[in-house]
Amino acid sequence: MGRRRIEFPDELLEEIVIRLPIQSIIAARSVCSRWRNKLCAKYFQAKKDSREPQQRWIIMDFFLLSEGFLGVFDTIDKKWLKIPLSLPPNTRFSLLCGSCGYLCFMDRQAITTHHIHLCNPVTQQWLQLPLPRSIKTSRLHIRMYGIRGSNHFKLLMIDGTDLPSRLASSLYDSQTGDWKPRSQEWITNFTSLWDNLAMCKDGIYDMDKEEWRLRGQISDFQPTTLRLRRDGSVFRTKLVGTRIRVYQLDMESTREELVTESPERMRVEMPPGCSGMIPWSYFDGLDNLWVVCPVLPAIYRYEPCSGQWSSFDNKWSGAADFGYAICCELSFHEFPDCTTPLQE
């Protein structure tokens, strides 16, 4: 007698799977066509997004060009996830930024085309977004932040020309599908976002309210080394020898104070000629600090509540590509209708 086949009712399957982490849902899609259709349905993805906490993942493109996947690190379960990503033919994409499940790429193979490419790596949906013609893409700085509770997002773009008098800044809103110029008074040395907050040499600027959240000269510090925490505190991460140091910046005095240093047992060994590289650092939703080495993509975490450091080695050895790392959420969001589908 053959083995009896048991199928979950749709309602039970949905209630079980929706409680799983996002990486398990991705794996469950390959069980059978019924599961795939169920788990790829828009109503299920929207329901999952409404329940999902705003977990932040560290996403790397070190392996994208050579191996065809993004390396993704789960900052809660401390596990690695491989997300295959099919790139359009004859392209050389590099990661720029991301927020709320969307990633932003630039095609280095066609850098003068005045387009950026957006992707949701979970749904494998690609979109193409034209840039203002006045922008020089070779000097482009761009950051993204998502609008909570929706699939809309905003992009802040700065033409990083060497001439301060010619600096240009624009903000893209997916709700309107338009680029709008922004005030030039604050965009010099723009560096970091936390949602709608931008940090530059003159302090912290709220882009939604178009007003200063905090004023203070920080021009004595290299802005790209600074990171903004949710409460508005500013931190700097520095590699000194083989150890990571974390400083907090006083916005009034522009002085910094050493907060912590990674232990001697957790040495950061950089290849010859790479000792001057600056590690990337990010805060997660619990205000833990994550540090990523730009050449050997190992990950380090500092927990302020316990004062403890941890390290997590890269799962995949022999990376052929130099790359970039960001910290953002993953989601099942579909792109808004006003955006333009990517032409294959």
PDB file of C-alpha atoms in Angstrom, residues 246 260-263 281-284 286-292 299-312:
ATOM      1  CA  VAL A 246      34.211  53.336  18.990  1.00  0.00           C
ATOM      2  CA  THR A 260      34.787  50.992  23.836  1.00  0.00           C
ATOM      3  CA  GLU A 261      37.544  49.010  22.160  1.00  0.00           C
ATOM      4  CA  SER A 262      37.365  45.472  20.806  1.00  0.00           C
ATOM      5  CA  PRO A 263      39.283  42.931  22.915  1.00  0.00           C
ATOM      6  CA  SER A 281      29.399  50.445  10.993  1.00  0.00           C
ATOM      7  CA  TYR A 282      25.642  50.336  11.571  1.00  0.00           C
ATOM      8  CA  PHE A 283      23.116  50.364  14.380  1.00  0.00           C
ATOM      9  CA  ASP A 284      20.315  47.812  14.509  1.00  0.00           C
ATOM     10  CA  LEU A 286      18.173  47.436  19.473  1.00  0.00           C
ATOM     11  CA  ASP A 287      20.981  50.014  19.188  1.00  0.00           C
ATOM     12  CA  ASN A 288      23.657  47.343  18.970  1.00  0.00           C
ATOM     13  CA  LEU A 289      26.622  48.458  16.870  1.00  0.00           C
ATOM     14  CA  TRP A 290      27.658  46.235  13.957  1.00  0.00           C
ATOM     15  CA  VAL A 291      31.042  46.678  12.269  1.00  0.00           C
ATOM     16  CA  VAL A 292      31.959  45.144   8.895  1.00  0.00           C
ATOM     17  CA  ILE A 299      31.305  41.012  11.176  1.00  0.00           C
ATOM     18  CA  TYR A 300      31.720  42.358  14.700  1.00  0.00           C
ATOM     19  CA  ARG A 301      29.011  43.351  17.180  1.00  0.00           C
ATOM     20  CA  TYR A 302      29.141  45.571  20.248  1.00  0.00           C
ATOM     21  CA  GLU A 303      26.229  45.403  22.726  1.00  0.00           C
ATOM     22  CA  PRO A 304      26.069  48.614  24.806  1.00  0.00           C
ATOM     23  CA  CYS A 305      23.735  47.039  27.379  1.00  0.00           C
ATOM     24  CA  SER A 306      26.275  44.340  28.307  1.00  0.00           C
ATOM     25  CA  GLY A 307      29.499  45.892  27.064  1.00  0.00           C
ATOM     26  CA  GLN A 308      30.282  42.641  25.227  1.00  0.00           C
ATOM     27  CA  TRP A 309      31.935  42.190  21.811  1.00  0.00           C
ATOM     28  CA  SER A 310      31.229  39.273  19.465  1.00  0.00           C
ATOM     29  CA  SER A 311      32.591  38.283  16.055  1.00  0.00           C
ATOM     30  CA  PHE A 312      31.013  36.309  13.213  1.00  0.00           C
TER      31      PHE A 312
END
